[in-house]
């Protein structure tokens, strides 16, 4: 009897792994359809995080579902399949594939009562839905970015003036488009901030602080990027401008901003560790 139960449980796990792998492939395919320079890699990071979270508690999961929850889970997964393969426009469904996939497979695996086991994972998938919404409905920061980049150029000694989103130097001008406003970088850094919050033990003040720092870093680093492009236009260096605008150079600023955010989070974690050690030593 015990052998039959273990074999049945293994079959359930294999089915769940197969369905989960298919849903991962589908969601990555959907991500690849949306133009966003780092969107695919952010999704990979989130999926790896989900895998690590599930792997950590896999032996403690209760894999018991019922007919009602299984039907609901199947319907949710079917919606994702329908939207992906037939590209049917069902309201705002294009925002929710990650969350629908998560709820669907969680219901298949553990039913309604078992959903609380996947609270952290579902919250992460929920953020991916929020991320999709932010990408589709981007804030317009062009004017603020133009003003900030103009201030940077003025403080570094350049003769610069601005009219609207146009930055004028004596030998050339550059227009700040919405794609260069820095909102994409801000969204990416906010995504990294969410991962840090879920992976590490932080105080509630730090959980509020990290997203704020992430947004500010994204805006500031992008402001320096726009200032650099204005200088390159003024110098007439078209090749360098294209490199830093749409080439690999644009990704370098994203990497630099990500490293700054990682260093800040590392500083917070080190501080927490030192405070914990000091409190232990004091109690002794």
PDB file of C-alpha atoms in Angstrom:
ATOM      1  CA  UNK A   1       0.000   0.000   0.000  1.00  0.00           C
ATOM      2  CA  UNK A   2       2.811   2.380   0.905  1.00  0.00           C
ATOM      3  CA  UNK A   3       4.633   1.585  -2.351  1.00  0.00           C
ATOM      4  CA  UNK A   4       1.481   2.338  -4.354  1.00  0.00           C
ATOM      5  CA  UNK A   5       1.081   5.648  -2.511  1.00  0.00           C
ATOM      6  CA  UNK A   6       4.691   6.642  -3.201  1.00  0.00           C
ATOM      7  CA  UNK A   7       4.342   5.703  -6.880  1.00  0.00           C
ATOM      8  CA  UNK A   8       1.109   7.721  -7.130  1.00  0.00           C
ATOM      9  CA  UNK A   9       2.756  10.713  -5.455  1.00  0.00           C
ATOM     10  CA  UNK A  10       5.681  10.508  -7.876  1.00  0.00           C
ATOM     11  CA  UNK A  11       3.243  10.463 -10.800  1.00  0.00           C
ATOM     12  CA  UNK A  12       1.538  13.570  -9.431  1.00  0.00           C
ATOM     13  CA  UNK A  13       4.894  15.312  -9.040  1.00  0.00           C
ATOM     14  CA  UNK A  14       5.908  14.384 -12.594  1.00  0.00           C
ATOM     15  CA  UNK A  15       2.640  15.736 -13.967  1.00  0.00           C
ATOM     16  CA  UNK A  16       3.044  18.966 -12.001  1.00  0.00           C
ATOM     17  CA  UNK A  17       6.646  19.361 -13.178  1.00  0.00           C
ATOM     18  CA  UNK A  18       5.552  18.802 -16.778  1.00  0.00           C
ATOM     19  CA  UNK A  19       2.698  21.307 -16.532  1.00  0.00           C
ATOM     20  CA  UNK A  20       4.928  23.789 -14.714  1.00  0.00           C
ATOM     21  CA  UNK A  21       7.653  23.503 -17.358  1.00  0.00           C
ATOM     22  CA  UNK A  22       5.103  24.068 -20.109  1.00  0.00           C
ATOM     23  CA  UNK A  23       3.725  27.149 -18.349  1.00  0.00           C
ATOM     24  CA  UNK A  24       7.247  28.530 -17.924  1.00  0.00           C
ATOM     25  CA  UNK A  25       7.887  28.115 -21.659  1.00  0.00           C
ATOM     26  CA  UNK A  26       4.554  29.783 -22.478  1.00  0.00           C
ATOM     27  CA  UNK A  27       5.193  32.758 -20.203  1.00  0.00           C
ATOM     28  CA  UNK A  28       8.705  33.262 -21.568  1.00  0.00           C
ATOM     29  CA  UNK A  29       7.254  33.163 -25.075  1.00  0.00           C
ATOM     30  CA  UNK A  30       4.749  35.858 -24.110  1.00  0.00           C
ATOM     31  CA  UNK A  31       7.535  37.952 -22.600  1.00  0.00           C
ATOM     32  CA  UNK A  32       9.560  37.736 -25.806  1.00  0.00           C
ATOM     33  CA  UNK A  33       6.656  39.336 -27.713  1.00  0.00           C
ATOM     34  CA  UNK A  34       6.832  42.529 -25.649  1.00  0.00           C
ATOM     35  CA  UNK A  35       9.710  44.800 -26.594  1.00  0.00           C
ATOM     36  CA  UNK A  36      11.665  45.561 -23.453  1.00  0.00           C
ATOM     37  CA  UNK A  37      15.482  45.254 -23.422  1.00  0.00           C
ATOM     38  CA  UNK A  38      15.817  43.322 -20.153  1.00  0.00           C
ATOM     39  CA  UNK A  39      12.310  41.919 -19.662  1.00  0.00           C
ATOM     40  CA  UNK A  40      13.284  38.347 -20.548  1.00  0.00           C
ATOM     41  CA  UNK A  41      16.203  38.305 -18.122  1.00  0.00           C
ATOM     42  CA  UNK A  42      14.102  39.725 -15.276  1.00  0.00           C
ATOM     43  CA  UNK A  43      11.573  36.929 -15.819  1.00  0.00           C
ATOM     44  CA  UNK A  44      14.382  34.378 -15.697  1.00  0.00           C
ATOM     45  CA  UNK A  45      15.539  35.822 -12.357  1.00  0.00           C
ATOM     46  CA  UNK A  46      12.023  35.615 -10.948  1.00  0.00           C
ATOM     47  CA  UNK A  47      11.556  32.033 -12.167  1.00  0.00           C
ATOM     48  CA  UNK A  48      14.894  30.965 -10.675  1.00  0.00           C
ATOM     49  CA  UNK A  49      13.843  32.587  -7.380  1.00  0.00           C
ATOM     50  CA  UNK A  50      10.521  30.724  -7.470  1.00  0.00           C
ATOM     51  CA  UNK A  51      12.364  27.472  -8.125  1.00  0.00           C
ATOM     52  CA  UNK A  52      14.683  28.044  -5.151  1.00  0.00           C
ATOM     53  CA  UNK A  53      11.766  28.906  -2.854  1.00  0.00           C
ATOM     54  CA  UNK A  54       9.848  25.776  -3.873  1.00  0.00           C
ATOM     55  CA  UNK A  55      12.931  23.567  -3.693  1.00  0.00           C
ATOM     56  CA  UNK A  56      13.594  24.754  -0.135  1.00  0.00           C
ATOM     57  CA  UNK A  57      10.186  23.572   1.105  1.00  0.00           C
ATOM     58  CA  UNK A  58       9.352  20.793  -1.369  1.00  0.00           C
ATOM     59  CA  UNK A  59       9.371  18.072   1.328  1.00  0.00           C
ATOM     60  CA  UNK A  60       6.852  19.990   3.436  1.00  0.00           C
ATOM     61  CA  UNK A  61       4.274  20.713   0.731  1.00  0.00           C
ATOM     62  CA  UNK A  62       0.859  19.128   1.043  1.00  0.00           C
ATOM     63  CA  UNK A  63      -0.027  17.800  -2.425  1.00  0.00           C
ATOM     64  CA  UNK A  64      -3.705  17.088  -1.915  1.00  0.00           C
ATOM     65  CA  UNK A  65      -6.329  18.580  -4.206  1.00  0.00           C
ATOM     66  CA  UNK A  66     -10.011  17.913  -4.948  1.00  0.00           C
ATOM     67  CA  UNK A  67     -12.222  17.936  -8.018  1.00  0.00           C
ATOM     68  CA  UNK A  68     -13.469  21.503  -7.555  1.00  0.00           C
ATOM     69  CA  UNK A  69     -10.027  23.056  -7.147  1.00  0.00           C
ATOM     70  CA  UNK A  70      -8.598  20.890  -9.941  1.00  0.00           C
ATOM     71  CA  UNK A  71     -11.311  22.098 -12.333  1.00  0.00           C
ATOM     72  CA  UNK A  72     -10.653  25.722 -11.378  1.00  0.00           C
ATOM     73  CA  UNK A  73      -6.902  25.246 -11.811  1.00  0.00           C
ATOM     74  CA  UNK A  74      -7.431  23.608 -15.202  1.00  0.00           C
ATOM     75  CA  UNK A  75      -9.649  26.491 -16.353  1.00  0.00           C
ATOM     76  CA  UNK A  76      -7.030  29.071 -15.328  1.00  0.00           C
ATOM     77  CA  UNK A  77      -4.277  27.185 -17.152  1.00  0.00           C
ATOM     78  CA  UNK A  78      -6.572  26.754 -20.172  1.00  0.00           C
ATOM     79  CA  UNK A  79      -7.044  30.543 -20.312  1.00  0.00           C
ATOM     80  CA  UNK A  80      -3.277  30.971 -20.521  1.00  0.00           C
ATOM     81  CA  UNK A  81      -3.085  28.359 -23.305  1.00  0.00           C
ATOM     82  CA  UNK A  82      -5.948  29.976 -25.243  1.00  0.00           C
ATOM     83  CA  UNK A  83      -4.454  33.439 -24.987  1.00  0.00           C
ATOM     84  CA  UNK A  84      -1.008  32.183 -26.027  1.00  0.00           C
ATOM     85  CA  UNK A  85      -1.839  29.946 -28.966  1.00  0.00           C
ATOM     86  CA  UNK A  86      -4.918  31.675 -30.392  1.00  0.00           C
ATOM     87  CA  UNK A  87      -3.941  35.241 -29.410  1.00  0.00           C
ATOM     88  CA  UNK A  88      -7.530  36.036 -28.444  1.00  0.00           C
ATOM     89  CA  UNK A  89      -7.914  39.449 -26.845  1.00  0.00           C
ATOM     90  CA  UNK A  90      -9.774  38.747 -23.573  1.00  0.00           C
ATOM     91  CA  UNK A  91      -9.892  42.089 -21.775  1.00  0.00           C
ATOM     92  CA  UNK A  92      -6.836  42.606 -19.571  1.00  0.00           C
ATOM     93  CA  UNK A  93      -5.842  38.935 -19.686  1.00  0.00           C
ATOM     94  CA  UNK A  94      -2.515  39.878 -21.294  1.00  0.00           C
ATOM     95  CA  UNK A  95      -1.429  41.254 -17.886  1.00  0.00           C
ATOM     96  CA  UNK A  96      -2.128  38.117 -15.874  1.00  0.00           C
ATOM     97  CA  UNK A  97      -0.522  34.988 -17.447  1.00  0.00           C
ATOM     98  CA  UNK A  98       2.154  34.660 -14.689  1.00  0.00           C
ATOM     99  CA  UNK A  99      -0.390  34.964 -11.878  1.00  0.00           C
ATOM    100  CA  UNK A 100      -2.984  32.757 -13.612  1.00  0.00           C
ATOM    101  CA  UNK A 101      -0.296  30.121 -14.211  1.00  0.00           C
ATOM    102  CA  UNK A 102       0.748  30.226 -10.555  1.00  0.00           C
ATOM    103  CA  UNK A 103      -2.777  29.958  -9.184  1.00  0.00           C
ATOM    104  CA  UNK A 104      -3.642  27.249 -11.705  1.00  0.00           C
ATOM    105  CA  UNK A 105      -0.783  24.919 -10.862  1.00  0.00           C
ATOM    106  CA  UNK A 106      -1.108  25.643  -7.112  1.00  0.00           C
ATOM    107  CA  UNK A 107      -4.782  24.626  -7.210  1.00  0.00           C
ATOM    108  CA  UNK A 108      -3.943  21.475  -9.155  1.00  0.00           C
ATOM    109  CA  UNK A 109      -1.227  20.598  -6.664  1.00  0.00           C
ATOM    110  CA  UNK A 110      -2.761  21.476  -3.298  1.00  0.00           C
ATOM    111  CA  UNK A 111      -6.318  22.738  -3.706  1.00  0.00           C
ATOM    112  CA  UNK A 112      -7.864  25.804  -2.137  1.00  0.00           C
ATOM    113  CA  UNK A 113      -6.677  25.004   1.373  1.00  0.00           C
ATOM    114  CA  UNK A 114      -3.106  24.561   0.193  1.00  0.00           C
ATOM    115  CA  UNK A 115      -2.822  27.965  -1.472  1.00  0.00           C
ATOM    116  CA  UNK A 116      -1.364  29.478   1.691  1.00  0.00           C
ATOM    117  CA  UNK A 117       1.694  27.241   1.189  1.00  0.00           C
ATOM    118  CA  UNK A 118       2.534  29.260  -1.928  1.00  0.00           C
ATOM    119  CA  UNK A 119       1.895  32.731  -0.520  1.00  0.00           C
ATOM    120  CA  UNK A 120       5.384  34.086  -1.219  1.00  0.00           C
ATOM    121  CA  UNK A 121       5.530  32.556  -4.695  1.00  0.00           C
ATOM    122  CA  UNK A 122       2.113  33.933  -5.645  1.00  0.00           C
ATOM    123  CA  UNK A 123       3.099  37.389  -4.398  1.00  0.00           C
ATOM    124  CA  UNK A 124       6.159  37.289  -6.682  1.00  0.00           C
ATOM    125  CA  UNK A 125       4.008  36.264  -9.645  1.00  0.00           C
ATOM    126  CA  UNK A 126       1.600  39.032  -8.688  1.00  0.00           C
ATOM    127  CA  UNK A 127       4.433  41.532  -8.981  1.00  0.00           C
ATOM    128  CA  UNK A 128       5.145  40.269 -12.509  1.00  0.00           C
ATOM    129  CA  UNK A 129       1.545  41.179 -13.305  1.00  0.00           C
ATOM    130  CA  UNK A 130       2.125  44.646 -11.827  1.00  0.00           C
ATOM    131  CA  UNK A 131       5.336  44.842 -13.860  1.00  0.00           C
ATOM    132  CA  UNK A 132       3.402  44.030 -17.055  1.00  0.00           C
ATOM    133  CA  UNK A 133       0.964  46.817 -16.209  1.00  0.00           C
ATOM    134  CA  UNK A 134       3.807  49.307 -15.612  1.00  0.00           C
ATOM    135  CA  UNK A 135       5.431  48.386 -18.929  1.00  0.00           C
ATOM    136  CA  UNK A 136       2.143  48.775 -20.833  1.00  0.00           C
ATOM    137  CA  UNK A 137       1.234  52.042 -19.051  1.00  0.00           C
ATOM    138  CA  UNK A 138       4.540  53.822 -18.586  1.00  0.00           C
ATOM    139  CA  UNK A 139       4.795  57.088 -16.710  1.00  0.00           C
ATOM    140  CA  UNK A 140       6.027  59.970 -18.838  1.00  0.00           C
ATOM    141  CA  UNK A 141       9.206  61.235 -17.203  1.00  0.00           C
ATOM    142  CA  UNK A 142      10.667  62.915 -20.285  1.00  0.00           C
ATOM    143  CA  UNK A 143      10.374  66.498 -19.027  1.00  0.00           C
ATOM    144  CA  UNK A 144      11.751  65.685 -15.573  1.00  0.00           C
ATOM    145  CA  UNK A 145      14.621  63.731 -17.142  1.00  0.00           C
ATOM    146  CA  UNK A 146      15.419  66.599 -19.512  1.00  0.00           C
ATOM    147  CA  UNK A 147      15.520  69.044 -16.589  1.00  0.00           C
ATOM    148  CA  UNK A 148      17.745  66.767 -14.513  1.00  0.00           C
ATOM    149  CA  UNK A 149      20.190  66.085 -17.367  1.00  0.00           C
ATOM    150  CA  UNK A 150      20.355  69.823 -18.071  1.00  0.00           C
ATOM    151  CA  UNK A 151      21.288  70.442 -14.416  1.00  0.00           C
ATOM    152  CA  UNK A 152      24.020  67.784 -14.645  1.00  0.00           C
ATOM    153  CA  UNK A 153      25.496  69.415 -17.754  1.00  0.00           C
ATOM    154  CA  UNK A 154      25.302  72.889 -16.195  1.00  0.00           C
ATOM    155  CA  UNK A 155      27.060  71.781 -12.988  1.00  0.00           C
ATOM    156  CA  UNK A 156      29.812  70.060 -14.985  1.00  0.00           C
ATOM    157  CA  UNK A 157      30.637  73.290 -16.805  1.00  0.00           C
ATOM    158  CA  UNK A 158      28.763  73.059 -20.092  1.00  0.00           C
ATOM    159  CA  UNK A 159      26.910  76.003 -21.620  1.00  0.00           C
ATOM    160  CA  UNK A 160      23.485  74.427 -21.801  1.00  0.00           C
ATOM    161  CA  UNK A 161      19.887  75.508 -22.008  1.00  0.00           C
ATOM    162  CA  UNK A 162      16.606  73.676 -22.343  1.00  0.00           C
ATOM    163  CA  UNK A 163      13.311  74.204 -24.111  1.00  0.00           C
ATOM    164  CA  UNK A 164      10.762  71.579 -23.164  1.00  0.00           C
ATOM    165  CA  UNK A 165      12.355  68.162 -23.729  1.00  0.00           C
ATOM    166  CA  UNK A 166      15.076  69.609 -25.985  1.00  0.00           C
ATOM    167  CA  UNK A 167      18.552  70.004 -24.467  1.00  0.00           C
ATOM    168  CA  UNK A 168      20.672  72.564 -26.339  1.00  0.00           C
ATOM    169  CA  UNK A 169      24.454  72.789 -26.298  1.00  0.00           C
ATOM    170  CA  UNK A 170      26.376  75.361 -28.399  1.00  0.00           C
ATOM    171  CA  UNK A 171      27.188  72.815 -31.121  1.00  0.00           C
ATOM    172  CA  UNK A 172      24.198  70.489 -31.033  1.00  0.00           C
ATOM    173  CA  UNK A 173      20.869  69.568 -29.484  1.00  0.00           C
ATOM    174  CA  UNK A 174      19.220  66.348 -28.318  1.00  0.00           C
ATOM    175  CA  UNK A 175      15.568  65.533 -27.710  1.00  0.00           C
ATOM    176  CA  UNK A 176      14.589  63.341 -24.773  1.00  0.00           C
ATOM    177  CA  UNK A 177      12.056  60.779 -26.003  1.00  0.00           C
ATOM    178  CA  UNK A 178       9.815  58.754 -23.701  1.00  0.00           C
ATOM    179  CA  UNK A 179      11.981  55.665 -24.327  1.00  0.00           C
ATOM    180  CA  UNK A 180      14.953  57.580 -22.893  1.00  0.00           C
ATOM    181  CA  UNK A 181      13.128  58.908 -19.831  1.00  0.00           C
ATOM    182  CA  UNK A 182      14.503  56.155 -17.585  1.00  0.00           C
ATOM    183  CA  UNK A 183      11.193  54.502 -16.716  1.00  0.00           C
ATOM    184  CA  UNK A 184      12.331  51.155 -18.157  1.00  0.00           C
ATOM    185  CA  UNK A 185      15.422  51.166 -15.953  1.00  0.00           C
ATOM    186  CA  UNK A 186      13.337  52.174 -12.932  1.00  0.00           C
ATOM    187  CA  UNK A 187      10.943  49.250 -13.528  1.00  0.00           C
ATOM    188  CA  UNK A 188      13.874  46.823 -13.808  1.00  0.00           C
ATOM    189  CA  UNK A 189      15.465  48.066 -10.581  1.00  0.00           C
ATOM    190  CA  UNK A 190      12.136  47.901  -8.758  1.00  0.00           C
ATOM    191  CA  UNK A 191      11.907  44.264  -9.871  1.00  0.00           C
ATOM    192  CA  UNK A 192      15.351  43.562  -8.395  1.00  0.00           C
ATOM    193  CA  UNK A 193      14.285  45.360  -5.216  1.00  0.00           C
ATOM    194  CA  UNK A 194      11.268  43.046  -4.886  1.00  0.00           C
ATOM    195  CA  UNK A 195      13.534  40.003  -5.217  1.00  0.00           C
ATOM    196  CA  UNK A 196      15.838  41.290  -2.469  1.00  0.00           C
ATOM    197  CA  UNK A 197      12.857  41.916  -0.210  1.00  0.00           C
ATOM    198  CA  UNK A 198      11.543  38.369  -0.672  1.00  0.00           C
ATOM    199  CA  UNK A 199      14.902  36.598  -0.474  1.00  0.00           C
ATOM    200  CA  UNK A 200      16.366  38.262   2.599  1.00  0.00           C
ATOM    201  CA  UNK A 201      15.216  39.018   6.116  1.00  0.00           C
ATOM    202  CA  UNK A 202      14.791  42.783   6.285  1.00  0.00           C
ATOM    203  CA  UNK A 203      13.032  45.191   8.601  1.00  0.00           C
ATOM    204  CA  UNK A 204       9.880  46.917   7.381  1.00  0.00           C
ATOM    205  CA  UNK A 205      11.774  50.220   7.165  1.00  0.00           C
ATOM    206  CA  UNK A 206      14.341  48.610   4.868  1.00  0.00           C
ATOM    207  CA  UNK A 207      11.586  47.029   2.770  1.00  0.00           C
ATOM    208  CA  UNK A 208      10.222  50.522   2.140  1.00  0.00           C
ATOM    209  CA  UNK A 209      13.663  52.045   1.642  1.00  0.00           C
ATOM    210  CA  UNK A 210      14.962  49.613  -1.007  1.00  0.00           C
ATOM    211  CA  UNK A 211      12.273  50.312  -3.672  1.00  0.00           C
ATOM    212  CA  UNK A 212      12.679  54.075  -3.119  1.00  0.00           C
ATOM    213  CA  UNK A 213      16.458  53.809  -3.548  1.00  0.00           C
ATOM    214  CA  UNK A 214      15.966  51.587  -6.615  1.00  0.00           C
ATOM    215  CA  UNK A 215      13.676  54.131  -8.301  1.00  0.00           C
ATOM    216  CA  UNK A 216      16.017  57.024  -7.489  1.00  0.00           C
ATOM    217  CA  UNK A 217      19.052  55.114  -8.775  1.00  0.00           C
ATOM    218  CA  UNK A 218      17.312  54.295 -12.036  1.00  0.00           C
ATOM    219  CA  UNK A 219      16.341  57.912 -12.586  1.00  0.00           C
ATOM    220  CA  UNK A 220      19.767  59.359 -11.663  1.00  0.00           C
ATOM    221  CA  UNK A 221      21.823  56.879 -13.700  1.00  0.00           C
ATOM    222  CA  UNK A 222      19.599  57.428 -16.733  1.00  0.00           C
ATOM    223  CA  UNK A 223      19.953  61.185 -16.276  1.00  0.00           C
ATOM    224  CA  UNK A 224      23.736  60.843 -16.613  1.00  0.00           C
ATOM    225  CA  UNK A 225      23.208  58.666 -19.706  1.00  0.00           C
ATOM    226  CA  UNK A 226      21.084  61.358 -21.371  1.00  0.00           C
ATOM    227  CA  UNK A 227      23.675  63.989 -20.450  1.00  0.00           C
ATOM    228  CA  UNK A 228      26.407  61.857 -22.042  1.00  0.00           C
ATOM    229  CA  UNK A 229      24.375  61.478 -25.236  1.00  0.00           C
ATOM    230  CA  UNK A 230      23.856  65.252 -25.380  1.00  0.00           C
ATOM    231  CA  UNK A 231      27.637  65.731 -25.160  1.00  0.00           C
ATOM    232  CA  UNK A 232      28.228  63.172 -27.933  1.00  0.00           C
ATOM    233  CA  UNK A 233      25.702  64.904 -30.192  1.00  0.00           C
ATOM    234  CA  UNK A 234      27.389  68.244 -29.538  1.00  0.00           C
ATOM    235  CA  UNK A 235      30.748  66.683 -30.469  1.00  0.00           C
ATOM    236  CA  UNK A 236      29.294  65.219 -33.659  1.00  0.00           C
ATOM    237  CA  UNK A 237      30.335  61.677 -32.694  1.00  0.00           C
ATOM    238  CA  UNK A 238      27.436  59.790 -34.285  1.00  0.00           C
ATOM    239  CA  UNK A 239      28.981  56.339 -33.868  1.00  0.00           C
ATOM    240  CA  UNK A 240      29.511  56.779 -30.118  1.00  0.00           C
ATOM    241  CA  UNK A 241      26.010  58.237 -29.800  1.00  0.00           C
ATOM    242  CA  UNK A 242      24.449  55.165 -31.452  1.00  0.00           C
ATOM    243  CA  UNK A 243      26.522  52.876 -29.196  1.00  0.00           C
ATOM    244  CA  UNK A 244      25.348  54.528 -25.982  1.00  0.00           C
ATOM    245  CA  UNK A 245      21.821  55.116 -27.265  1.00  0.00           C
ATOM    246  CA  UNK A 246      20.692  51.804 -28.767  1.00  0.00           C
ATOM    247  CA  UNK A 247      23.844  49.674 -28.688  1.00  0.00           C
ATOM    248  CA  UNK A 248      25.515  47.686 -25.937  1.00  0.00           C
ATOM    249  CA  UNK A 249      26.398  50.928 -24.172  1.00  0.00           C
ATOM    250  CA  UNK A 250      22.784  51.401 -23.114  1.00  0.00           C
ATOM    251  CA  UNK A 251      22.955  48.088 -21.240  1.00  0.00           C
ATOM    252  CA  UNK A 252      26.145  49.179 -19.443  1.00  0.00           C
ATOM    253  CA  UNK A 253      24.171  51.869 -17.610  1.00  0.00           C
ATOM    254  CA  UNK A 254      21.614  49.241 -16.592  1.00  0.00           C
ATOM    255  CA  UNK A 255      24.411  47.045 -15.246  1.00  0.00           C
ATOM    256  CA  UNK A 256      25.960  49.961 -13.345  1.00  0.00           C
ATOM    257  CA  UNK A 257      22.614  50.869 -11.776  1.00  0.00           C
ATOM    258  CA  UNK A 258      22.014  47.222 -10.821  1.00  0.00           C
ATOM    259  CA  UNK A 259      25.472  47.009  -9.216  1.00  0.00           C
ATOM    260  CA  UNK A 260      24.804  50.160  -7.189  1.00  0.00           C
ATOM    261  CA  UNK A 261      21.518  48.666  -5.963  1.00  0.00           C
ATOM    262  CA  UNK A 262      23.219  45.359  -5.103  1.00  0.00           C
ATOM    263  CA  UNK A 263      25.916  47.212  -3.157  1.00  0.00           C
ATOM    264  CA  UNK A 264      23.278  49.133  -1.225  1.00  0.00           C
ATOM    265  CA  UNK A 265      21.413  45.922  -0.363  1.00  0.00           C
ATOM    266  CA  UNK A 266      24.679  44.230   0.592  1.00  0.00           C
ATOM    267  CA  UNK A 267      25.404  47.165   2.914  1.00  0.00           C
ATOM    268  CA  UNK A 268      21.995  46.737   4.574  1.00  0.00           C
ATOM    269  CA  UNK A 269      22.499  42.981   4.989  1.00  0.00           C
ATOM    270  CA  UNK A 270      25.980  43.480   6.441  1.00  0.00           C
ATOM    271  CA  UNK A 271      24.626  46.065   8.838  1.00  0.00           C
ATOM    272  CA  UNK A 272      21.837  43.716   9.934  1.00  0.00           C
ATOM    273  CA  UNK A 273      24.344  40.915  10.459  1.00  0.00           C
ATOM    274  CA  UNK A 274      26.628  43.117  12.548  1.00  0.00           C
ATOM    275  CA  UNK A 275      23.710  44.332  14.658  1.00  0.00           C
ATOM    276  CA  UNK A 276      22.613  40.743  15.194  1.00  0.00           C
ATOM    277  CA  UNK A 277      26.131  39.725  16.299  1.00  0.00           C
ATOM    278  CA  UNK A 278      26.371  42.712  18.619  1.00  0.00           C
ATOM    279  CA  UNK A 279      23.011  41.932  20.217  1.00  0.00           C
ATOM    280  CA  UNK A 280      24.084  38.297  20.768  1.00  0.00           C
ATOM    281  CA  UNK A 281      27.377  39.391  22.335  1.00  0.00           C
ATOM    282  CA  UNK A 282      25.562  41.918  24.514  1.00  0.00           C
ATOM    283  CA  UNK A 283      23.085  39.297  25.736  1.00  0.00           C
ATOM    284  CA  UNK A 284      26.001  37.026  26.717  1.00  0.00           C
TER     285      UNK A 284
END
